[in-house]
Amino acid sequence: MENDNKNMKIFFYVIIALVVGLGAFILLKKDKVITDEDYITSEAVVKDIDIRMKESFPVQVDVVVKGEFPDSCYEVGDISQQIIEKTFRVNLEVRKLKDSDVMCTQSIEEFEKVIPLQNVVGLSAGEYIVNVNGLEKRFRFDVDNYITNVDPLK
């Protein structure tokens, strides 16, 4: 009986130590500030892009990007845009945490991201190219994409 009480006390202390240790681990992880250095980043694998022109004036343009993540732990990362002459260059990155306690499925995961094109207001009528990580599509403005301050009735 005395041996059973001793074993119960040991078991009880082990359980308490595990709970305290787990609690400390969770609290330490929760307060960690995640920075860009905590991520693995790479260029997104883009499979298709679609151009959507909104029915507004000036016209707003969205690029719908369909791609693939290398595994289930990746997410969309930084998106940068620049326009050079009549080409919008969009760079789309994906990222995942370097030291994650999360289990990831080792299968390709599809994603879709809608990216509003910047700096389309003020563009002249004509054909434009959108290049997302090397994949290109074209769109056209039939009229200048800006409102003038000139009253057409005067």
Backbone as a printed PyTorch tensor [residue, N CA C, xyz], in Angstrom:
tensor([[[  0.8080,  -1.1830,   0.0000],
         [  0.0000,   0.0000,   0.0000],
         [  0.8660,   1.2670,   0.0000]],

        [[  1.9190,   1.2130,   0.8360],
         [  2.8330,   2.3430,   0.9200],
         [  3.5260,   2.5680,  -0.4210]],

        [[  3.8590,   1.4910,  -1.1040],
         [  4.4960,   1.5590,  -2.4230],
         [  3.5500,   2.1780,  -3.4500]],

        [[  2.2420,   1.8430,  -3.3540],
         [  1.2480,   2.4050,  -4.2650],
         [  1.1070,   3.9110,  -4.0620]],

        [[  1.1060,   4.3560,  -2.7850],
         [  1.0260,   5.7920,  -2.5010],
         [  2.2450,   6.5270,  -3.0480]],

        [[  3.4040,   5.9060,  -2.9130],
         [  4.6380,   6.5190,  -3.4200],
         [  4.5670,   6.6430,  -4.9440]],

        [[  4.1050,   5.5980,  -5.6270],
         [  3.9690,   5.6320,  -7.0850],
         [  2.9340,   6.6620,  -7.5190]],

        [[  1.8380,   6.7910,  -6.7790],
         [  0.8160,   7.7830,  -7.1060],
         [  1.3650,   9.1930,  -6.9760]],

        [[  2.1620,   9.4320,  -5.9210],
         [  2.7620,  10.7520,  -5.7400],
         [  3.7120,  11.0720,  -6.8930]],

        [[  4.5170,  10.1190,  -7.2710],
         [  5.4520,  10.3240,  -8.3910],
         [  4.6730,  10.6130,  -9.6710]],

        [[  3.6430,   9.8130,  -9.9240],
         [  2.8150,  10.0050, -11.1070],
         [  2.1820,  11.4000, -11.0910]],

        [[  1.6530,  11.7990,  -9.9530],
         [  1.0240,  13.0970,  -9.7960],
         [  2.0300,  14.2230, -10.0760]],

        [[  3.2470,  14.1270,  -9.5250],
         [  4.2730,  15.1400,  -9.7490],
         [  4.7160,  15.1980, -11.2100]],

        [[  4.7880,  14.0570, -11.8530],
         [  5.1550,  14.0260, -13.2710],
         [  4.0850,  14.7350, -14.1050]],

        [[  2.8210,  14.4560, -13.8050],
         [  1.7160,  15.1040, -14.5320],
         [  1.7540,  16.6130, -14.3180]],

        [[  1.9470,  17.0550, -13.1030],
         [  2.0250,  18.4930, -12.8120],
         [  3.1920,  19.1180, -13.5790]],

        [[  4.3520,  18.4740, -13.5820],
         [  5.5180,  19.0000, -14.3020],
         [  5.2280,  19.1160, -15.7980]],

        [[  4.5620,  18.1170, -16.3630],
         [  4.2190,  18.1590, -17.7920],
         [  3.2490,  19.2970, -18.0990]],

        [[  2.2450,  19.4870, -17.2620],
         [  1.2720,  20.5600, -17.4710],
         [  1.9490,  21.9240, -17.3690]],

        [[  2.7840,  22.1030, -16.3630],
         [  3.4960,  23.3730, -16.2020],
         [  4.4330,  23.6100, -17.3810]],

        [[  5.1460,  22.5870, -17.7890],
         [  6.0550,  22.7170, -18.9340],
         [  5.3150,  23.0500, -20.2200]],

        [[  4.2000,  22.3880, -20.4600],
         [  3.4000,  22.6590, -21.6500],
         [  2.8430,  24.0740, -21.6140]],

        [[  2.3680,  24.5050, -20.4430],
         [  1.8510,  25.8660, -20.2990],
         [  2.9190,  26.9050, -20.5810]],

        [[  4.1130,  26.6970, -20.0520],
         [  5.2220,  27.6300, -20.2960],
         [  5.5880,  27.6590, -21.7730]],

        [[  5.6150,  26.4970, -22.3970],
         [  5.9330,  26.4180, -23.8230],
         [  4.9180,  27.1980, -24.6470]],

        [[  3.6370,  27.0320, -24.3570],
         [  2.5800,  27.7330, -25.0930],
         [  2.6910,  29.2410, -24.8820]],

        [[  2.9180,  29.6650, -23.6470],
         [  3.0410,  31.0920, -23.3790],
         [  4.2510,  31.7050, -24.0710]],

        [[  5.3570,  30.9980, -24.0930],
         [  6.5490,  31.5180, -24.7630],
         [  6.3390,  31.6200, -26.2710]],

        [[  5.7020,  30.6250, -26.8680],
         [  5.4450,  30.6440, -28.3080],
         [  4.4430,  31.7300, -28.6700]],

        [[  3.4410,  31.9460, -27.8170],
         [  2.3880,  32.9130, -28.0890],
         [  2.9300,  34.3360, -28.1520]],

        [[  3.8820,  34.6520, -27.3110],
         [  4.4070,  36.0110, -27.2320],
         [  5.5080,  36.2980, -28.2470]],

        [[  5.9090,  35.3120, -29.0190],
         [  6.9770,  35.5110, -29.9960],
         [  6.4770,  36.3830, -31.1480]],

        [[  7.2190,  37.4250, -31.4630],
         [  6.8850,  38.2950, -32.5860],
         [  7.4840,  37.6880, -33.8490]],

        [[  6.6280,  37.4590, -34.8310],
         [  7.0820,  36.8480, -36.0840],
         [  7.5040,  37.9530, -37.0410]],

        [[  8.7030,  37.8130, -37.5970],
         [  9.2260,  38.7840, -38.5570],
         [  9.4440,  38.1040, -39.9080]],

        [[  9.8290,  38.8870, -40.9090],
         [ 10.0800,  38.3330, -42.2470],
         [ 11.1710,  37.2710, -42.2340]],

        [[ 12.1240,  37.3790, -41.2980],
         [ 13.2190,  36.4130, -41.2190],
         [ 12.7530,  35.0370, -40.7500]],

        [[ 11.5530,  34.9720, -40.1930],
         [ 11.0180,  33.6930, -39.7080],
         [ 10.3700,  32.8670, -40.8150]],

        [[ 10.3400,  33.4070, -42.0320],
         [  9.6720,  32.7320, -43.1490],
         [ 10.6530,  32.2300, -44.2010]],

        [[ 10.2710,  31.1440, -44.8380],
         [ 10.9000,  30.6860, -46.0750],
         [ 10.0390,  31.2560, -47.1920]],

        [[ 10.6360,  31.9950, -48.1160],
         [  9.8630,  32.5810, -49.2090],
         [ 10.3780,  32.0690, -50.5440]],

        [[  9.4670,  32.0160, -51.4940],
         [  9.8390,  31.6560, -52.8590],
         [  8.8210,  32.2620, -53.8210]],

        [[  9.1800,  32.2920, -55.0740],
         [  8.2630,  32.8030, -56.0920],
         [  7.1080,  31.8240, -56.2530]],

        [[  5.8980,  32.3540, -56.3400],
         [  4.7160,  31.5040, -56.4710],
         [  4.6990,  30.7960, -57.8200]],

        [[  4.2120,  29.5680, -57.8190],
         [  3.9800,  28.8320, -59.0640],
         [  2.6020,  29.2710, -59.5590]],

        [[  2.5860,  30.0160, -60.6610],
         [  1.3460,  30.5480, -61.2230],
         [  0.9380,  29.6790, -62.3990]],

        [[ -0.2870,  29.1570, -62.3500],
         [ -0.8000,  28.2790, -63.3950],
         [ -1.6820,  29.0230, -64.3990]],

        [[ -2.3890,  30.0780, -63.9360],
         [ -3.2970,  30.8030, -64.8150],
         [ -3.5680,  32.1780, -64.2320]],

        [[ -3.8090,  33.1380, -65.1110],
         [ -4.2620,  34.4570, -64.6730],
         [ -5.4490,  34.8640, -65.5320]],

        [[ -6.3320,  35.6420, -64.9310],
         [ -7.5040,  36.1480, -65.6260],
         [ -7.6080,  37.6300, -65.3060]],

        [[ -8.0300,  38.4170, -66.2730],
         [ -8.1770,  39.8560, -66.0870],
         [ -9.6570,  40.1640, -65.9290]],

        [[-10.0070,  40.8860, -64.8650],
         [-11.3900,  41.3140, -64.6480],
         [-11.4350,  42.8320, -64.5950]],

        [[-12.1790,  43.3980, -65.5340],
         [-12.3450,  44.8470, -65.5750],
         [-13.6950,  45.1750, -64.9480]],

        [[-13.6720,  45.9890, -63.9130],
         [-14.8960,  46.3190, -63.1930],
         [-15.7030,  47.3590, -63.9700]],

        [[-17.0060,  47.2680, -63.8350],
         [-17.8930,  48.2090, -64.5110],
         [-17.9810,  49.4840, -63.6880]],

        [[-16.9800,  50.3020, -63.8230],
         [-16.9120,  51.5840, -63.1270],
         [-16.1590,  52.5340, -64.0510]],

        [[-16.1790,  53.7980, -63.7060],
         [-15.3420,  54.7300, -64.4490],
         [-14.7790,  55.7310, -63.4720]],

        [[-13.4850,  55.9040, -63.4560],
         [-12.4890,  55.1710, -64.2330],
         [-12.5320,  53.6690, -63.9250]],

        [[-12.1600,  52.8950, -64.9100],
         [-12.2110,  51.4360, -64.8040],
         [-11.1530,  50.9580, -63.8160]],

        [[-11.5370,  49.9960, -62.9810],
         [-10.5970,  49.3340, -62.0870],
         [-10.3530,  47.9350, -62.6330]],

        [[ -9.1300,  47.4580, -62.4880],
         [ -8.7490,  46.1680, -63.0700],
         [ -8.2000,  45.2600, -61.9770]],

        [[ -8.7410,  44.0330, -61.9230],
         [ -8.2430,  43.0090, -61.0100],
         [ -7.5940,  41.8960, -61.8160]],

        [[ -6.5580,  41.3000, -61.2410],
         [ -5.9390,  40.1120, -61.8150],
         [ -6.2620,  38.9500, -60.8810]],

        [[ -6.8850,  37.9210, -61.4250],
         [ -7.1870,  36.7230, -60.6450],
         [ -6.0850,  35.7080, -60.9370]],

        [[ -5.3040,  35.3980, -59.9260],
         [ -4.1570,  34.5060, -60.0790],
         [ -4.5130,  33.1470, -59.4960]],

        [[ -4.2940,  32.1090, -60.2800],
         [ -4.4680,  30.7340, -59.7940],
         [ -3.1000,  30.0740, -59.8140]],

        [[ -2.7640,  29.4530, -58.6920],
         [ -1.4470,  28.8360, -58.5880],
         [ -1.4520,  27.6750, -57.6240]],

        [[ -0.2380,  27.2670, -57.2680],
         [ -0.0790,  26.1070, -56.3940],
         [  0.9460,  26.3910, -55.2970]],

        [[  0.5850,  25.9860, -54.0790],
         [  1.5280,  25.9890, -52.9680],
         [  2.2540,  24.6500, -52.9660]],

        [[  3.5490,  24.6280, -52.5800],
         [  4.2810,  23.3600, -52.5070],
         [  3.7230,  22.3800, -51.4720]],

        [[  3.1660,  22.9080, -50.3670],
         [  2.5130,  22.0550, -49.3700],
         [  1.4730,  22.8870, -48.6280]],

        [[  0.7810,  22.2710, -47.6880],
         [ -0.3540,  22.9310, -47.0370],
         [  0.0390,  24.0200, -46.0440]],

        [[  1.3070,  24.1740, -45.7170],
         [  1.7340,  25.2050, -44.7690],
         [  2.0430,  26.5450, -45.4370]],

        [[  2.0900,  26.5780, -46.7460],
         [  2.3960,  27.8280, -47.4470],
         [  1.1790,  28.7390, -47.4940]],

        [[  1.4530,  30.0250, -47.6080],
         [  0.4290,  31.0590, -47.7790],
         [  0.9730,  32.0980, -48.7470]],

        [[  0.0870,  32.9550, -49.2590],
         [  0.5250,  34.0320, -50.1370],
         [  1.3740,  34.9940, -49.3210]],

        [[  2.5070,  35.3690, -49.8780],
         [  3.4150,  36.3010, -49.2180],
         [  3.3130,  37.6860, -49.8190]],

        [[  4.4610,  38.2880, -50.0710],
         [  4.5100,  39.6480, -50.5970],
         [  4.0730,  39.6970, -52.0550]],

        [[  3.4100,  40.8000, -52.3980],
         [  2.9930,  41.0710, -53.7670],
         [  3.5280,  42.4470, -54.1180]],

        [[  4.2840,  42.5190, -55.2010],
         [  4.7880,  43.8180, -55.6440],
         [  4.3560,  44.0480, -57.0870]],

        [[  4.1830,  45.3260, -57.4360],
         [  3.7510,  45.6890, -58.7790],
         [  4.5650,  46.8640, -59.2810]],

        [[  4.7810,  46.8580, -60.5710],
         [  5.3350,  48.0350, -61.2360],
         [  4.8310,  48.0440, -62.6630]],

        [[  4.7100,  49.2390, -63.2290],
         [  4.3050,  49.3530, -64.6180],
         [  5.4780,  49.9410, -65.3920]],

        [[  5.8530,  49.2400, -66.4430],
         [  6.9250,  49.6920, -67.3240],
         [  6.3220,  49.7890, -68.7150]],

        [[  6.2330,  51.0230, -69.1990],
         [  5.5550,  51.3200, -70.4600],
         [  4.1330,  50.7830, -70.3920]],

        [[  3.7920,  49.7670, -71.1470],
         [  2.4180,  49.2510, -71.1500],
         [  2.3350,  47.8520, -70.5440]],

        [[  3.3060,  47.5210, -69.6930],
         [  3.3310,  46.2040, -69.0530],
         [  3.3030,  46.3520, -67.5390]],

        [[  2.3130,  45.6950, -66.9250],
         [  2.2420,  45.6060, -65.4710],
         [  3.0020,  44.3550, -65.0620]],

        [[  4.0460,  44.5210, -64.2850],
         [  4.8070,  43.3810, -63.7830],
         [  4.4070,  43.1570, -62.3220]],

        [[  3.8570,  41.9770, -62.0730],
         [  3.4060,  41.6180, -60.7250],
         [  4.2640,  40.4550, -60.2540]],

        [[  4.8960,  40.6250, -59.1010],
         [  5.6850,  39.5470, -58.5030],
         [  4.9260,  39.0410, -57.2830]],

        [[  4.6120,  37.7500, -57.2960],
         [  3.8430,  37.1330, -56.2280],
         [  4.7160,  36.0840, -55.5560]],

        [[  4.8780,  36.2220, -54.2450],
         [  5.6650,  35.2600, -53.4740],
         [  4.7610,  34.4280, -52.5820]],

        [[  5.2440,  33.2400, -52.2260],
         [  4.5900,  32.4090, -51.2200],
         [  5.5750,  32.2260, -50.0750]],

        [[  5.0320,  31.9050, -48.9060],
         [  5.8990,  31.7810, -47.7290],
         [  5.3210,  30.7770, -46.7500]],

        [[  6.2250,  30.2700, -45.8830],
         [  5.8050,  29.4550, -44.7400],
         [  6.8090,  29.6670, -43.6250]],

        [[  6.3640,  29.4340, -42.4030],
         [  7.2420,  29.5990, -41.2510],
         [  8.3630,  28.5630, -41.2910]],

        [[  9.5880,  28.9980, -40.9710],
         [ 10.7400,  28.0890, -40.9450],
         [ 10.5930,  27.0430, -39.8480]],

        [[ 10.3040,  27.5050, -38.6450],
         [ 10.2330,  26.6140, -37.4850],
         [  8.7980,  26.5410, -37.0010]],

        [[  8.0170,  25.7350, -37.6580],
         [  6.6160,  25.6030, -37.2880],
         [  6.3800,  24.2460, -36.6390]],

        [[  5.5430,  24.2410, -35.6250],
         [  5.1810,  22.9900, -34.9650],
         [  3.9990,  22.3160, -35.6560]],

        [[  3.5160,  22.9450, -36.7110],
         [  2.3470,  22.4350, -37.4190],
         [  2.7760,  21.3670, -38.4170]],

        [[  2.0080,  20.3000, -38.4770],
         [  2.2550,  19.2500, -39.4660],
         [  1.6310,  19.6960, -40.7940]],

        [[  2.3770,  19.5820, -41.8830],
         [  1.9020,  19.9940, -43.2000],
         [  1.6920,  18.7700, -44.0730]],

        [[  0.6050,  18.7860, -44.8250],
         [  0.4310,  17.7060, -45.7890],
         [  1.4090,  17.9350, -46.9250]],

        [[  2.0710,  16.9040, -47.3400],
         [  3.0830,  17.0150, -48.3860],
         [  2.4320,  16.8040, -49.7520]],

        [[  1.4700,  17.6630, -50.0480],
         [  0.8040,  17.6100, -51.3450],
         [  0.6110,  19.0320, -51.8420]],

        [[  0.5530,  19.1740, -53.1340],
         [  0.3700,  20.4910, -53.7450],
         [ -1.0310,  20.9920, -53.4220]],

        [[ -1.1080,  22.2370, -52.9810],
         [ -2.3800,  22.8690, -52.6290],
         [ -2.6380,  24.0180, -53.6010]],

        [[ -3.8160,  24.0390, -54.2130],
         [ -4.1620,  25.1180, -55.1350],
         [ -4.5820,  26.3630, -54.3600]],

        [[ -4.3230,  27.5370, -54.9540],
         [ -4.7890,  28.7850, -54.3590],
         [ -5.2850,  29.7200, -55.4560]],

        [[ -6.0740,  30.7000, -55.0310],
         [ -6.5440,  31.7510, -55.9260],
         [ -6.4150,  33.0650, -55.1790]],

        [[ -5.8560,  34.0670, -55.8270],
         [ -5.6430,  35.3770, -55.2050],
         [ -6.0810,  36.4670, -56.1860]],

        [[ -6.9320,  37.3680, -55.7100],
         [ -7.3620,  38.5130, -56.5180],
         [ -6.4700,  39.6940, -56.1620]],

        [[ -5.8190,  40.2470, -57.1840],
         [ -4.8850,  41.3560, -56.9870],
         [ -5.3830,  42.5680, -57.7720]],

        [[ -5.7820,  43.6430, -57.0760],
         [ -6.1670,  44.8630, -57.7950],
         [ -4.9240,  45.5110, -58.4030]],

        [[ -4.9930,  45.8120, -59.7040],
         [ -3.8620,  46.4960, -60.3340],
         [ -3.8210,  47.9430, -59.8530]],

        [[ -2.6300,  48.3960, -59.5330],
         [ -2.4350,  49.7750, -59.1030],
         [ -2.1230,  50.6320, -60.3190]],

        [[ -2.4120,  51.9110, -60.1990],
         [ -2.0390,  52.9070, -61.2080],
         [ -2.7090,  52.7120, -62.5630]],

        [[ -3.9520,  52.2100, -62.5890],
         [ -4.6520,  52.1030, -63.8750],
         [ -5.4310,  53.3740, -64.2050]],

        [[ -5.7840,  54.1450, -63.1720],
         [ -6.4780,  55.4070, -63.4070],
         [ -5.4890,  56.3870, -64.0190]],

        [[ -5.8990,  57.0020, -65.1210],
         [ -5.0280,  57.9540, -65.7990],
         [ -4.3310,  57.3720, -67.0140]],

        [[ -4.5480,  56.0810, -67.2790],
         [ -3.9150,  55.4720, -68.4480],
         [ -4.6930,  55.8050, -69.7180]],

        [[ -3.9840,  55.8970, -70.8080],
         [ -4.5980,  56.1870, -72.1050],
         [ -5.2090,  54.9290, -72.6910]],

        [[ -6.1240,  55.1260, -73.6400],
         [ -6.7240,  53.9980, -74.3470],
         [ -5.6120,  53.1940, -75.0180]],

        [[ -5.8020,  51.8780, -75.0780],
         [ -4.8110,  51.0340, -75.7190],
         [ -4.7380,  49.6640, -75.0770]],

        [[ -3.8000,  48.8620, -75.5800],
         [ -3.6250,  47.5030, -75.0840],
         [ -2.5120,  47.4830, -74.0420]],

        [[ -2.7420,  46.7150, -72.9770],
         [ -1.7780,  46.5830, -71.8950],
         [ -1.5250,  45.1060, -71.6180]],

        [[ -0.3630,  44.8180, -71.0490],
         [  0.0300,  43.4460, -70.7090],
         [  0.1550,  43.3450, -69.1940]],

        [[ -0.3260,  42.2310, -68.6590],
         [ -0.1090,  41.9220, -67.2510],
         [  0.7720,  40.6830, -67.2010]],

        [[  1.8910,  40.7730, -66.4870],
         [  2.8370,  39.6710, -66.3550],
         [  2.9270,  39.3220, -64.8640]],

        [[  2.4580,  38.1130, -64.5180],
         [  2.5500,  37.6470, -63.1280],
         [  3.5090,  36.4660, -63.1000]],

        [[  4.6870,  36.6950, -62.5410],
         [  5.7240,  35.6530, -62.4300],
         [  5.9710,  34.9480, -63.7690]],

        [[  5.9370,  35.7190, -64.8520],
         [  6.2650,  35.1730, -66.1690],
         [  5.0760,  34.7850, -67.0250]],

        [[  3.9000,  34.6780, -66.4450],
         [  2.7010,  34.3360, -67.2160],
         [  1.9950,  35.6360, -67.6180]],

        [[  1.6310,  35.7680, -68.9070],
         [  1.0940,  37.0340, -69.4040],
         [ -0.3110,  36.9090, -69.9690]],

        [[ -1.0730,  37.9930, -69.7860],
         [ -2.3840,  38.1820, -70.4150],
         [ -2.4700,  39.6400, -70.8340]],

        [[ -3.3340,  39.8980, -71.8100],
         [ -3.5250,  41.2580, -72.3110],
         [ -4.9290,  41.7440, -72.0020]],

        [[ -5.0480,  43.0700, -71.8520],
         [ -6.3640,  43.6850, -71.7550],
         [ -6.3030,  45.0140, -72.4810]],

        [[ -7.4800,  45.5920, -72.7310],
         [ -7.5570,  46.8050, -73.5390],
         [ -8.5000,  47.8100, -72.9000]],

        [[ -8.0600,  49.0750, -72.9300],
         [ -8.9390,  50.2050, -72.6330],
         [ -9.3730,  50.7740, -73.9730]],

        [[-10.6870,  50.8020, -74.2170],
         [-11.1890,  51.3630, -75.4810],
         [-11.1820,  52.8870, -75.4610]],

        [[-11.2170,  53.4570, -74.2570],
         [-11.1490,  54.9140, -74.1010],
         [-10.1380,  55.2230, -73.0060]],

        [[ -9.7160,  56.4760, -72.9540],
         [ -8.8090,  56.8930, -71.8940],
         [ -9.4590,  56.6230, -70.5370]],

        [[ -8.6640,  56.1660, -69.5880],
         [ -9.1860,  55.7640, -68.2740],
         [ -9.0150,  56.8790, -67.2450]],

        [[ -9.5570,  58.0570, -67.5830],
         [ -9.5380,  59.1580, -66.6330],
         [-10.6710,  60.1110, -66.9300]],

        [[-11.0460,  60.8520, -65.9060],
         [-12.1120,  61.8410, -66.0290],
         [-11.4530,  63.2060, -66.1550]],

        [[-11.8590,  63.9380, -67.1750],
         [-11.3240,  65.2900, -67.3260],
         [-12.2170,  66.2600, -66.5810]],

        [[-11.6900,  67.3880, -66.2740],
         [-12.4550,  68.4310, -65.5990],
         [-13.1190,  69.3680, -66.5810]],

        [[-13.1490,  68.9910, -67.8470],
         [-13.7530,  69.8260, -68.8670],
         [-15.2300,  69.4840, -68.9840]],

        [[-16.0960,  70.4980, -68.9230],
         [-17.5360,  70.2930, -69.0620],
         [-17.8620,  70.1290, -70.5390]],

        [[-18.3720,  68.9410, -70.9700],
         [-18.6410,  68.7250, -72.3840],
         [-19.7640,  69.5840, -72.9330]],

        [[-20.5480,  70.2520, -72.0840],
         [-21.6470,  71.0900, -72.5480],
         [-21.2190,  72.5180, -72.8280]],

        [[-20.0180,  72.8920, -72.4830],
         [-19.5420,  74.2720, -72.7230],
         [-18.8430,  74.3810, -74.0340]]])
